[in-house]
Short mmCIF file of C-alpha atoms in Angstrom, two decimals:
data_model
loop_
_atom_site.label_atom_id
_atom_site.label_comp_id
_atom_site.label_asym_id
_atom_site.label_seq_id
_atom_site.Cartn_x
_atom_site.Cartn_y
_atom_site.Cartn_z
CA LEU S 1 0.00 0.00 0.00
CA ALA S 2 2.78 2.43 0.86
CA ALA S 3 4.31 1.70 -2.55
CA GLN S 4 1.00 2.52 -4.26
CA LEU S 5 0.79 5.86 -2.43
CA ALA S 6 4.37 6.70 -3.34
CA ALA S 7 3.70 5.78 -6.98
CA ARG S 8 0.69 8.12 -7.12
CA GLN S 9 2.74 10.93 -5.62
CA MET S 10 5.52 10.40 -8.17
CA ASP S 11 2.98 10.33 -11.02
CA GLN S 12 1.69 13.72 -9.85
CA LYS S 13 5.20 15.17 -9.70
CA HIS S 14 6.03 13.90 -13.17
CA GLY S 15 2.74 15.30 -14.44
CA VAL S 16 3.72 18.79 -13.25
CA GLU S 17 7.15 18.39 -14.84
CA ASP S 18 5.57 17.33 -18.14
CA VAL S 19 3.28 20.39 -18.15
CA LEU S 20 6.25 22.71 -17.63
CA LEU S 21 8.36 21.01 -20.28
CA ASP S 22 5.48 20.79 -22.78
CA ALA S 23 4.90 24.54 -22.31
CA GLY S 24 8.44 25.14 -23.51
CA LEU S 25 9.57 26.74 -20.27
CA PRO S 26 13.35 26.67 -19.80
CA ALA S 27 13.15 24.47 -16.73
CA LEU S 28 15.57 22.02 -15.15
CA MET S 29 13.82 19.27 -13.24
CA LEU S 30 15.75 18.31 -10.12
CA GLU S 31 14.44 14.86 -9.27
CA ALA S 32 15.39 14.34 -5.66
CA THR S 33 14.96 11.13 -3.74
CA MET S 34 13.81 11.27 -0.13
CA PHE S 35 15.36 14.11 1.83
CA MET S 36 17.62 13.08 4.70
CA GLU S 37 16.21 15.98 6.72
CA GLU S 38 12.81 14.23 6.87
CA PHE S 39 14.23 12.12 9.69
CA TRP S 40 14.90 15.11 11.93
CA LYS S 41 11.40 16.54 12.02
CA LYS S 42 9.19 16.89 15.08
CA TYR S 43 7.50 13.52 14.52
CA THR S 44 10.76 11.54 14.18
CA ARG S 45 13.27 13.37 16.36
CA PRO S 46 11.77 12.56 19.80
CA GLY S 47 11.95 8.83 19.08
CA LEU S 48 15.51 9.04 17.81
CA LEU S 49 16.56 10.91 20.92
CA LYS S 50 15.04 8.09 23.00
CA GLY S 51 16.64 5.28 20.96
CA SER S 52 13.76 4.38 18.66
CA PHE S 53 13.47 4.77 14.87
CA THR S 54 10.01 3.95 13.55
CA PHE S 55 10.00 3.79 9.76
CA SER S 56 7.79 1.93 7.31
CA LEU S 57 10.53 0.09 5.41
CA PRO S 58 11.77 -3.33 6.48
CA GLY S 59 15.13 -3.07 8.21
CA ASP S 60 17.07 -4.61 5.32
CA ARG S 61 15.48 -2.69 2.42
CA PRO S 62 17.69 0.13 1.04
CA LEU S 63 16.39 3.63 0.44
CA GLN S 64 18.08 6.35 -1.59
CA LEU S 65 18.42 9.64 0.26
CA VAL S 66 19.66 13.11 -0.59
CA ALA S 67 20.46 16.13 1.57
CA ALA S 68 18.50 19.31 0.82
CA ARG S 69 21.84 21.15 0.73
CA ASP S 70 23.01 18.91 -2.11
CA VAL S 71 19.87 19.69 -4.11
CA GLY S 72 20.58 23.39 -3.61
CA LEU S 73 24.17 22.91 -4.76
CA ALA S 74 22.97 21.11 -7.90
CA ALA S 75 20.56 23.96 -8.67
CA ALA S 76 23.26 26.57 -8.05
CA THR S 77 25.68 24.70 -10.28
CA ALA S 78 23.18 24.71 -13.14
CA LEU S 79 22.16 28.34 -12.65
CA THR S 80 25.73 29.65 -12.40
CA SER S 81 27.22 27.51 -15.16
CA SER S 82 28.72 29.26 -18.17
CA SER S 83 25.66 28.24 -20.21
CA PRO S 84 22.63 27.69 -17.96
CA ALA S 85 20.39 27.37 -21.03
CA ASP S 86 22.04 24.00 -21.70
CA TRP S 87 20.21 22.66 -18.65
CA ALA S 88 16.76 23.68 -19.97
CA GLY S 89 14.43 20.77 -20.58
CA GLN S 90 16.64 18.34 -18.69
CA ARG S 91 15.76 16.01 -15.84
CA LEU S 92 18.52 15.54 -13.28
CA PRO S 93 18.03 12.61 -10.88
CA LEU S 94 19.64 13.32 -7.51
CA ALA S 95 20.54 10.82 -4.82
CA GLY S 96 23.23 10.70 -2.19
CA ASP S 97 23.42 7.74 0.16
CA GLU S 98 21.56 4.46 -0.15
CA LEU S 99 20.94 3.07 3.32
CA THR S 100 18.71 0.49 4.95
CA PRO S 101 16.81 1.50 8.09
CA LEU S 102 19.24 -0.64 10.09
CA GLN S 103 22.19 1.29 8.60
CA MET S 104 20.36 4.53 9.38
CA CYS S 105 20.07 3.37 13.00
CA GLU S 106 23.84 2.85 13.08
CA ALA S 107 24.39 6.37 11.70
CA PHE S 108 21.91 7.91 14.16
CA SER S 109 23.62 6.03 16.98
CA ALA S 110 27.07 7.28 15.95
CA ALA S 111 25.75 10.85 15.67
CA GLN S 112 24.38 10.60 19.22
CA GLY S 113 27.56 9.37 20.81
CA GLY S 114 26.89 5.65 20.48
CA MET S 115 23.45 5.46 22.07
CA PRO S 116 21.74 2.38 20.57
CA ILE S 117 18.87 3.08 18.16
CA LYS S 118 16.35 0.31 17.39
CA HIS S 119 14.31 0.18 14.18
CA SER S 120 10.64 -0.77 14.15
CA SER S 121 8.02 -0.79 11.40
CA PRO S 122 4.42 0.22 12.02
CA PRO S 123 1.74 -2.32 11.03
CA ALA S 124 0.60 -2.32 7.38
CA TRP S 125 -3.03 -1.66 8.33
CA LEU S 126 -2.03 1.79 9.57
CA PHE S 127 -0.99 2.84 6.06
CA TRP S 128 -4.27 1.53 4.66
CA PHE S 129 -6.17 3.55 7.25
CA LEU S 130 -4.15 6.74 6.60
CA SER S 131 -4.66 6.47 2.84
CA ARG S 132 -8.45 6.69 3.18
#
């Protein structure tokens, strides 16, 4: 179910991109994966600080991530290049690290001085309920 929701969201994003490109606008589409900063928001941070990382992916499934700063650097590179028009109409996929939730727990633990972080996945029915 989570995959279906993500697919619908991506279809919407690509639809907007297609409208811009079909209109002939000189646009560069920065196609970012999930932002790393999503894990430090008010709904995730308290758990991490207490040693718990609740995330919908199984612990061994990798996820591509990108830092918002890196997306900004990619945009700045295109805008300040010697010929920014060369970027018009292009799609630029952006990803940084590819980590499993268990690897993320290791990174969160290291960032917090070694405090153990445990991963857990919410039940699938919750995603069904939230999608209604």
